[in-house]
């Protein structure tokens, strides 16, 4: 700051500029004097202004107590103030403007992944295979994330769930989310696979997400009532609304069924009969079961991206309530027991808090909660509070008794005075 101030030259005031011009004009008119005369004349010339200045100052002080060059001094002070303020103004100009983020979570923490997905259910962390896929992957690779309880009100700019927000940036679509985060944090689950295994994984994931999922969606669109009963969905909690569940369930059945049917026809799976679609699903499950065989995971002892996707899809079948009839679920249980074992292994590995999630419907059961106050401390606080209340009530009673005594004393004195007067 000091160096910046020193580099700024002080401006000349008008009075100083005029005096400089007149002095240079007079010097130009006078002939050049000899060297001796110039030396002799230099002393009186230098002394004369000093005497004049002293006399002038004395007269000015007598008149109003101000020096003759008050205007010049004022201008000099203004120049000093401007010089001092210049670096501050420059600093304000150089400061970068505050960055604005077009995200829902504006008070985000750095490098925390904020996940937007569907609400919990009592049987499954998410009714969306895509949402469950992202959360399973985040847990498996060990990245810090936090679910945002938005009651399913928000969608990504692409109109989808799930999506994430990371450091003020939105990333949508489950496949793109995993790809971006894998690259950023170097968390590639498929790094140990051969080229052939990666090709098999890619093709199988495409079968799961573009075929088997839509077969499950077909059943949901055809039987929306069984979706609510089969997963024990409480729409009041899921949507954060106060309307009765009977009304919410009624509108859900109508809208969910109609929208689902349109999407299924647009996809192409909806043009087939129910028997044909069921057969498609059984074929997909058979292929997966043969691929897995006796291995704990599809490519060996460690899970890969294919295991994450398979778990997210197959759990939608396996954790459907047994009270609801669903032939595809029954086929997997009876004919593909190794797939059931795969789902259980992935659940134990990635969701050790599964029961807590489904019981409390907690979106962030994985985040440590602050310890609650001890019961003894709470009881002690309540006891102190009750003692304080008793003390205040006792004080009130004592004041009332004193007031009654004083009133009795006054009344007895008045009676005595009346008797004496009589």
Short mmCIF file of C-alpha atoms in Angstrom, two decimals:
data_model
loop_
_atom_site.label_atom_id
_atom_site.label_comp_id
_atom_site.label_asym_id
_atom_site.label_seq_id
_atom_site.Cartn_x
_atom_site.Cartn_y
_atom_site.Cartn_z
CA UNK A 1 0.00 0.00 0.00
CA UNK A 2 2.78 2.43 0.95
CA UNK A 3 4.72 1.75 -2.23
CA UNK A 4 1.61 2.38 -4.32
CA UNK A 5 1.03 5.75 -2.62
CA UNK A 6 4.66 6.78 -3.15
CA UNK A 7 4.48 6.10 -6.85
CA UNK A 8 1.52 8.45 -7.39
CA UNK A 9 2.83 12.02 -8.22
CA UNK A 10 1.17 14.92 -6.42
CA UNK A 11 -0.77 17.24 -8.73
CA UNK A 12 0.28 20.91 -9.00
CA UNK A 13 -2.28 23.41 -7.65
CA UNK A 14 -3.33 26.41 -9.88
CA UNK A 15 -1.49 28.95 -7.65
CA UNK A 16 1.78 27.05 -7.86
CA UNK A 17 1.45 26.67 -11.64
CA UNK A 18 0.84 30.43 -12.17
CA UNK A 19 3.81 31.40 -10.00
CA UNK A 20 6.09 29.08 -11.95
CA UNK A 21 5.00 30.57 -15.31
CA UNK A 22 5.53 34.23 -14.22
CA UNK A 23 8.95 33.48 -12.78
CA UNK A 24 10.10 31.84 -15.99
CA UNK A 25 8.82 34.85 -18.07
CA UNK A 26 10.73 37.41 -15.96
CA UNK A 27 13.90 35.35 -16.18
CA UNK A 28 13.60 35.27 -19.95
CA UNK A 29 13.25 39.13 -20.23
CA UNK A 30 16.31 39.99 -18.07
CA UNK A 31 19.78 40.02 -19.71
CA UNK A 32 22.30 37.55 -18.49
CA UNK A 33 24.37 38.95 -15.59
CA UNK A 34 28.09 38.33 -15.04
CA UNK A 35 29.04 35.48 -12.84
CA UNK A 36 30.09 37.76 -9.95
CA UNK A 37 27.01 39.93 -10.12
CA UNK A 38 24.84 36.85 -10.27
CA UNK A 39 26.44 35.53 -7.10
CA UNK A 40 26.02 38.88 -5.33
CA UNK A 41 22.43 39.25 -6.40
CA UNK A 42 21.57 35.74 -5.40
CA UNK A 43 21.69 36.40 -1.64
CA UNK A 44 19.31 39.43 -1.52
CA UNK A 45 17.02 37.70 -4.00
CA UNK A 46 16.86 34.62 -1.81
CA UNK A 47 16.39 36.62 1.40
CA UNK A 48 13.74 38.99 0.06
CA UNK A 49 11.01 36.44 -0.42
CA UNK A 50 11.68 35.07 3.03
CA UNK A 51 11.23 38.54 4.65
CA UNK A 52 8.12 39.17 2.62
CA UNK A 53 6.71 35.82 3.60
CA UNK A 54 7.30 36.47 7.29
CA UNK A 55 5.69 39.90 7.17
CA UNK A 56 2.77 38.68 5.16
CA UNK A 57 2.20 35.82 7.56
CA UNK A 58 2.20 38.19 10.52
CA UNK A 59 -0.38 40.47 8.93
CA UNK A 60 -2.57 37.54 7.95
CA UNK A 61 -2.41 36.14 11.47
CA UNK A 62 -3.48 39.47 12.90
CA UNK A 63 -6.46 39.67 10.55
CA UNK A 64 -8.03 36.23 10.72
CA UNK A 65 -5.48 33.83 12.15
CA UNK A 66 -5.12 32.01 8.80
CA UNK A 67 -2.04 31.84 6.55
CA UNK A 68 -2.04 33.53 3.15
CA UNK A 69 -1.71 30.28 1.25
CA UNK A 70 -4.70 28.56 2.95
CA UNK A 71 -6.20 27.64 -0.42
CA UNK A 72 -2.95 26.01 -1.47
CA UNK A 73 -2.78 24.06 1.80
CA UNK A 74 -6.39 22.92 1.35
CA UNK A 75 -5.66 21.74 -2.16
CA UNK A 76 -2.56 19.92 -0.93
CA UNK A 77 -4.63 18.10 1.71
CA UNK A 78 -7.16 17.13 -0.93
CA UNK A 79 -4.31 15.81 -3.07
CA UNK A 80 -2.99 13.77 -0.16
CA UNK A 81 -6.44 12.34 0.52
CA UNK A 82 -6.89 11.47 -3.16
CA UNK A 83 -3.47 9.84 -3.22
CA UNK A 84 -4.32 7.77 -0.15
CA UNK A 85 -7.72 6.74 -1.54
CA UNK A 86 -6.37 5.79 -4.97
CA UNK A 87 -4.89 2.40 -3.92
CA UNK A 88 -8.14 1.51 -2.11
CA UNK A 89 -10.18 2.32 -5.22
CA UNK A 90 -7.74 0.34 -7.34
CA UNK A 91 -8.05 -2.63 -4.96
CA UNK A 92 -11.85 -2.49 -5.17
CA UNK A 93 -11.66 -2.36 -8.97
CA UNK A 94 -9.23 -5.29 -9.12
CA UNK A 95 -11.28 -7.49 -6.71
CA UNK A 96 -13.14 -10.25 -8.62
CA UNK A 97 -16.95 -10.11 -8.47
CA UNK A 98 -18.72 -12.60 -6.17
CA UNK A 99 -19.46 -15.81 -8.07
CA UNK A 100 -23.10 -16.82 -8.33
CA UNK A 101 -24.04 -20.50 -8.49
CA UNK A 102 -27.17 -21.68 -10.25
CA UNK A 103 -27.84 -24.56 -7.84
CA UNK A 104 -30.46 -25.41 -5.23
CA UNK A 105 -27.95 -25.90 -2.39
CA UNK A 106 -26.40 -22.42 -2.24
CA UNK A 107 -24.72 -22.94 1.17
CA UNK A 108 -22.81 -25.99 -0.03
CA UNK A 109 -19.55 -27.24 1.44
CA UNK A 110 -16.57 -27.80 -0.81
CA UNK A 111 -16.17 -31.31 -2.28
CA UNK A 112 -19.39 -32.57 -0.65
CA UNK A 113 -21.63 -34.34 -3.17
CA UNK A 114 -25.30 -33.37 -2.74
CA UNK A 115 -27.58 -36.10 -4.10
CA UNK A 116 -31.16 -35.40 -5.18
CA UNK A 117 -33.27 -38.54 -5.42
CA UNK A 118 -36.61 -40.05 -4.38
CA UNK A 119 -37.76 -40.35 -0.78
CA UNK A 120 -37.17 -43.52 1.27
CA UNK A 121 -39.65 -46.37 1.64
CA UNK A 122 -39.99 -48.91 4.47
CA UNK A 123 -38.70 -51.73 2.23
CA UNK A 124 -36.22 -50.06 -0.13
CA UNK A 125 -33.92 -47.01 0.07
CA UNK A 126 -35.20 -45.78 -3.31
CA UNK A 127 -37.95 -46.84 -5.73
CA UNK A 128 -35.79 -45.60 -8.60
CA UNK A 129 -33.12 -48.07 -9.82
CA UNK A 130 -31.13 -45.12 -11.18
CA UNK A 131 -31.14 -43.28 -7.82
CA UNK A 132 -30.23 -46.44 -5.93
CA UNK A 133 -27.46 -47.07 -8.45
CA UNK A 134 -25.81 -43.69 -7.76
CA UNK A 135 -26.08 -43.96 -3.99
CA UNK A 136 -24.73 -47.54 -4.02
CA UNK A 137 -21.77 -46.45 -6.14
CA UNK A 138 -21.03 -43.49 -3.84
CA UNK A 139 -21.00 -45.77 -0.81
CA UNK A 140 -18.93 -48.44 -2.52
CA UNK A 141 -16.14 -46.03 -3.54
CA UNK A 142 -16.29 -44.13 -0.23
CA UNK A 143 -17.04 -40.57 -1.40
CA UNK A 144 -18.61 -38.03 0.96
CA UNK A 145 -22.19 -37.29 -0.01
CA UNK A 146 -25.38 -35.94 1.49
CA UNK A 147 -28.95 -36.58 0.39
CA UNK A 148 -31.05 -33.43 0.03
CA UNK A 149 -34.54 -33.82 1.45
CA UNK A 150 -36.42 -31.99 -1.31
CA UNK A 151 -39.59 -34.11 -1.13
CA UNK A 152 -39.20 -34.92 -4.85
CA UNK A 153 -39.90 -31.30 -5.83
CA UNK A 154 -36.71 -30.66 -7.79
CA UNK A 155 -35.53 -32.06 -11.10
CA UNK A 156 -32.31 -31.53 -12.99
CA UNK A 157 -32.08 -29.17 -15.95
CA UNK A 158 -32.66 -32.29 -18.04
CA UNK A 159 -35.85 -33.01 -16.07
CA UNK A 160 -34.42 -36.10 -14.35
CA UNK A 161 -33.78 -37.73 -11.02
CA UNK A 162 -31.20 -38.41 -9.78
CA UNK A 163 -28.83 -35.50 -10.14
CA UNK A 164 -26.02 -34.18 -7.98
CA UNK A 165 -24.55 -30.79 -7.12
CA UNK A 166 -20.82 -30.53 -6.54
CA UNK A 167 -19.02 -27.25 -5.79
CA UNK A 168 -21.81 -25.20 -7.36
CA UNK A 169 -22.16 -27.36 -10.48
CA UNK A 170 -25.02 -29.67 -11.42
CA UNK A 171 -24.40 -33.11 -12.95
CA UNK A 172 -27.41 -35.12 -14.19
CA UNK A 173 -28.04 -38.70 -15.41
CA UNK A 174 -26.77 -41.63 -13.36
CA UNK A 175 -24.27 -42.84 -15.98
CA UNK A 176 -22.79 -39.36 -16.47
CA UNK A 177 -22.65 -38.78 -12.70
CA UNK A 178 -20.60 -41.95 -12.17
CA UNK A 179 -18.37 -41.17 -15.17
CA UNK A 180 -17.62 -37.59 -14.01
CA UNK A 181 -16.98 -38.55 -10.39
CA UNK A 182 -14.83 -41.55 -11.41
CA UNK A 183 -12.62 -39.23 -13.46
CA UNK A 184 -12.47 -36.46 -10.86
CA UNK A 185 -11.68 -38.64 -7.84
CA UNK A 186 -9.99 -41.54 -9.67
CA UNK A 187 -12.55 -44.08 -8.43
CA UNK A 188 -12.92 -46.39 -11.44
CA UNK A 189 -14.39 -49.71 -10.31
CA UNK A 190 -13.62 -51.25 -13.70
CA UNK A 191 -9.91 -50.42 -13.82
CA UNK A 192 -8.95 -54.08 -13.21
CA UNK A 193 -11.10 -55.50 -16.01
CA UNK A 194 -9.78 -56.67 -19.35
CA UNK A 195 -11.01 -55.12 -22.60
CA UNK A 196 -13.30 -58.10 -23.19
CA UNK A 197 -14.77 -57.88 -19.67
CA UNK A 198 -15.45 -54.17 -20.13
CA UNK A 199 -17.33 -54.89 -23.35
CA UNK A 200 -19.40 -57.59 -21.64
CA UNK A 201 -20.08 -55.22 -18.74
CA UNK A 202 -21.18 -52.42 -21.08
CA UNK A 203 -23.56 -54.69 -23.01
CA UNK A 204 -25.07 -56.22 -19.85
CA UNK A 205 -25.63 -52.79 -18.26
CA UNK A 206 -27.41 -51.73 -21.45
CA UNK A 207 -29.65 -54.81 -21.15
CA UNK A 208 -30.43 -54.01 -17.52
CA UNK A 209 -31.14 -50.30 -17.93
CA UNK A 210 -32.80 -50.31 -21.35
CA UNK A 211 -34.74 -53.56 -21.17
CA UNK A 212 -35.21 -55.18 -17.74
CA UNK A 213 -35.92 -51.88 -15.97
CA UNK A 214 -38.65 -51.09 -18.49
CA UNK A 215 -40.21 -54.50 -17.93
CA UNK A 216 -40.43 -53.63 -14.22
CA UNK A 217 -41.84 -50.19 -15.11
CA UNK A 218 -44.51 -51.89 -17.23
CA UNK A 219 -45.78 -53.82 -14.18
CA UNK A 220 -45.73 -50.63 -12.08
CA UNK A 221 -47.68 -48.62 -14.65
CA UNK A 222 -50.26 -51.40 -15.01
CA UNK A 223 -50.68 -51.89 -11.24
CA UNK A 224 -49.95 -48.53 -9.54
CA UNK A 225 -51.99 -49.57 -6.52
CA UNK A 226 -49.67 -52.55 -6.01
CA UNK A 227 -46.69 -50.19 -6.10
CA UNK A 228 -48.01 -48.30 -3.07
CA UNK A 229 -48.91 -51.48 -1.23
CA UNK A 230 -45.90 -53.53 -2.34
CA UNK A 231 -43.36 -50.96 -1.13
CA UNK A 232 -45.57 -49.54 1.66
CA UNK A 233 -45.26 -46.03 0.30
CA UNK A 234 -46.57 -43.18 2.46
CA UNK A 235 -47.19 -40.35 0.01
CA UNK A 236 -47.71 -37.82 2.79
CA UNK A 237 -44.14 -38.38 3.95
CA UNK A 238 -42.69 -38.85 0.47
CA UNK A 239 -44.18 -35.62 -0.91
CA UNK A 240 -44.25 -33.60 2.32
CA UNK A 241 -47.97 -32.81 1.93
CA UNK A 242 -50.77 -32.63 4.49
CA UNK A 243 -53.53 -33.98 2.26
CA UNK A 244 -54.98 -37.33 3.35
CA UNK A 245 -53.26 -40.38 1.91
CA UNK A 246 -56.54 -41.54 0.38
CA UNK A 247 -56.66 -38.45 -1.86
CA UNK A 248 -52.94 -38.61 -2.68
CA UNK A 249 -53.19 -42.31 -3.52
CA UNK A 250 -56.15 -41.65 -5.83
CA UNK A 251 -54.31 -39.02 -7.87
CA UNK A 252 -51.13 -41.11 -7.87
CA UNK A 253 -52.90 -44.08 -9.44
CA UNK A 254 -54.38 -41.93 -12.21
CA UNK A 255 -51.34 -39.83 -13.10
CA UNK A 256 -48.72 -42.53 -12.60
CA UNK A 257 -50.64 -45.04 -14.69
CA UNK A 258 -51.31 -42.64 -17.57
CA UNK A 259 -47.79 -41.20 -17.75
CA UNK A 260 -46.22 -44.62 -17.39
CA UNK A 261 -48.30 -46.08 -20.21
CA UNK A 262 -47.29 -43.25 -22.57
CA UNK A 263 -43.59 -43.69 -21.78
CA UNK A 264 -43.80 -47.46 -22.26
CA UNK A 265 -45.37 -47.07 -25.70
CA UNK A 266 -42.77 -44.47 -26.65
CA UNK A 267 -40.03 -46.86 -25.53
CA UNK A 268 -41.55 -49.74 -27.53
CA UNK A 269 -41.99 -52.30 -24.77
CA UNK A 270 -45.58 -51.18 -24.21
CA UNK A 271 -46.86 -52.49 -27.53
CA UNK A 272 -46.38 -56.14 -26.46
CA UNK A 273 -48.78 -58.30 -24.48
CA UNK A 274 -48.36 -58.93 -20.75
CA UNK A 275 -47.31 -62.55 -21.41
CA UNK A 276 -44.65 -61.52 -23.93
CA UNK A 277 -43.23 -58.86 -21.60
CA UNK A 278 -43.08 -61.34 -18.72
CA UNK A 279 -41.17 -63.78 -20.93
CA UNK A 280 -38.70 -61.01 -21.85
CA UNK A 281 -38.03 -60.40 -18.17
CA UNK A 282 -37.47 -64.08 -17.39
CA UNK A 283 -34.95 -64.34 -20.23
CA UNK A 284 -33.01 -61.35 -18.87
CA UNK A 285 -32.89 -62.88 -15.39
CA UNK A 286 -31.72 -66.22 -16.80
CA UNK A 287 -28.85 -64.54 -18.68
CA UNK A 288 -27.74 -62.68 -15.53
CA UNK A 289 -27.92 -65.85 -13.44
CA UNK A 290 -25.76 -67.79 -15.92
CA UNK A 291 -23.23 -64.94 -16.10
CA UNK A 292 -22.89 -64.78 -12.32
CA UNK A 293 -22.74 -68.55 -11.89
CA UNK A 294 -21.05 -69.38 -8.54
CA UNK A 295 -18.96 -66.20 -8.28
CA UNK A 296 -19.65 -63.69 -5.48
CA UNK A 297 -19.67 -60.89 -8.07
CA UNK A 298 -19.90 -60.87 -11.85
CA UNK A 299 -16.16 -60.56 -12.49
CA UNK A 300 -14.68 -62.16 -9.41
CA UNK A 301 -14.22 -61.33 -5.76
CA UNK A 302 -14.70 -57.55 -6.00
CA UNK A 303 -17.78 -55.64 -7.22
CA UNK A 304 -17.65 -53.55 -10.38
CA UNK A 305 -20.04 -51.12 -12.04
CA UNK A 306 -22.07 -54.04 -13.39
CA UNK A 307 -22.61 -55.32 -9.84
CA UNK A 308 -23.83 -51.86 -8.78
CA UNK A 309 -26.36 -51.64 -11.63
CA UNK A 310 -27.53 -55.24 -11.20
CA UNK A 311 -28.09 -54.70 -7.46
CA UNK A 312 -30.05 -51.47 -8.07
CA UNK A 313 -32.37 -53.22 -10.54
CA UNK A 314 -32.76 -56.66 -8.93
CA UNK A 315 -33.48 -55.19 -5.49
CA UNK A 316 -36.62 -53.60 -6.98
CA UNK A 317 -37.88 -57.17 -7.47
CA UNK A 318 -36.46 -58.88 -4.41
CA UNK A 319 -37.66 -56.36 -1.78
CA UNK A 320 -41.21 -56.12 -3.06
CA UNK A 321 -43.61 -57.24 -0.34
CA UNK A 322 -44.48 -60.94 -0.47
CA UNK A 323 -48.13 -59.98 -0.03
CA UNK A 324 -48.17 -58.70 -3.60
CA UNK A 325 -48.17 -61.24 -6.43
CA UNK A 326 -45.54 -60.65 -9.09
CA UNK A 327 -44.53 -63.57 -11.36
CA UNK A 328 -41.15 -62.08 -12.28
CA UNK A 329 -40.18 -61.71 -8.61
CA UNK A 330 -41.27 -65.28 -7.95
CA UNK A 331 -39.27 -66.57 -10.93
CA UNK A 332 -36.08 -64.92 -9.66
CA UNK A 333 -36.59 -66.35 -6.18
CA UNK A 334 -37.23 -69.90 -7.42
CA UNK A 335 -35.04 -70.21 -10.53
CA UNK A 336 -32.20 -67.73 -9.86
CA UNK A 337 -31.17 -68.10 -6.20
CA UNK A 338 -27.63 -66.92 -6.98
CA UNK A 339 -29.07 -63.52 -7.93
CA UNK A 340 -30.75 -63.34 -4.52
CA UNK A 341 -27.37 -64.07 -2.93
CA UNK A 342 -25.77 -61.33 -5.03
CA UNK A 343 -28.34 -58.78 -3.87
CA UNK A 344 -27.77 -59.76 -0.23
CA UNK A 345 -23.97 -59.44 -0.56
CA UNK A 346 -24.21 -55.99 -2.15
CA UNK A 347 -26.68 -54.87 0.50
CA UNK A 348 -24.39 -55.98 3.35
CA UNK A 349 -21.36 -54.40 1.70
CA UNK A 350 -22.88 -51.03 0.78
CA UNK A 351 -25.84 -50.59 3.15
CA UNK A 352 -24.99 -51.81 6.66
CA UNK A 353 -27.56 -49.26 7.88
CA UNK A 354 -30.33 -50.66 5.65
CA UNK A 355 -32.68 -51.43 8.55
CA UNK A 356 -32.22 -47.96 10.04
CA UNK A 357 -32.85 -46.35 6.65
CA UNK A 358 -36.06 -48.28 6.06
CA UNK A 359 -37.33 -48.04 9.62
CA UNK A 360 -36.70 -44.32 10.16
CA UNK A 361 -36.88 -43.33 6.46
CA UNK A 362 -33.68 -41.40 7.10
CA UNK A 363 -32.04 -40.01 3.97
CA UNK A 364 -28.72 -39.48 5.74
CA UNK A 365 -28.38 -42.41 8.12
CA UNK A 366 -24.73 -42.69 7.02
CA UNK A 367 -23.88 -39.25 8.47
CA UNK A 368 -23.05 -39.29 12.22
CA UNK A 369 -25.66 -37.48 14.27
CA UNK A 370 -24.84 -35.25 17.28
CA UNK A 371 -25.19 -37.06 20.59
CA UNK A 372 -28.45 -36.28 22.41
CA UNK A 373 -28.43 -34.75 25.86
CA UNK A 374 -28.12 -37.25 28.72
CA UNK A 375 -31.27 -38.17 30.57
CA UNK A 376 -29.77 -37.27 33.93
CA UNK A 377 -28.84 -33.80 32.74
CA UNK A 378 -32.32 -33.33 31.35
CA UNK A 379 -33.94 -34.48 34.59
CA UNK A 380 -31.59 -32.25 36.58
CA UNK A 381 -32.56 -29.28 34.41
CA UNK A 382 -36.24 -30.06 34.86
CA UNK A 383 -35.71 -30.38 38.65
CA UNK A 384 -33.95 -27.01 38.78
CA UNK A 385 -36.72 -25.48 36.72
CA UNK A 386 -39.39 -26.91 39.04
CA UNK A 387 -37.44 -25.66 42.08
CA UNK A 388 -37.29 -22.20 40.54
CA UNK A 389 -41.03 -22.29 39.91
CA UNK A 390 -41.68 -23.45 43.47
CA UNK A 391 -39.44 -20.66 44.77
CA UNK A 392 -41.27 -18.01 42.80
CA UNK A 393 -44.64 -19.38 43.91
CA UNK A 394 -43.42 -19.41 47.54
CA UNK A 395 -42.33 -15.80 47.26
CA UNK A 396 -45.74 -14.85 45.91
CA UNK A 397 -47.47 -16.58 48.82
CA UNK A 398 -45.22 -14.87 51.38
CA UNK A 399 -45.95 -11.48 49.83
CA UNK A 400 -49.67 -12.16 49.93
CA UNK A 401 -49.47 -13.14 53.63
CA UNK A 402 -47.49 -10.00 54.48
CA UNK A 403 -50.03 -7.94 52.60
CA UNK A 404 -52.89 -9.58 54.55
CA UNK A 405 -51.09 -8.93 57.86
CA UNK A 406 -50.54 -5.28 57.03
CA UNK A 407 -54.21 -4.94 56.04
CA UNK A 408 -55.29 -6.54 59.34
CA UNK A 409 -52.98 -4.24 61.29
CA UNK A 410 -54.38 -1.17 59.54
CA UNK A 411 -57.96 -2.31 60.17
CA UNK A 412 -57.30 -2.88 63.90
CA UNK A 413 -55.71 0.57 64.22
CA UNK A 414 -58.70 2.16 62.51
CA UNK A 415 -61.08 0.36 64.90
CA UNK A 416 -59.10 1.58 67.91
CA UNK A 417 -59.26 5.16 66.68
CA UNK A 418 -63.03 4.89 66.16
CA UNK A 419 -63.51 3.53 69.70
CA UNK A 420 -61.42 6.34 71.18
CA UNK A 421 -63.41 8.98 69.35
CA UNK A 422 -66.62 7.46 70.64
#
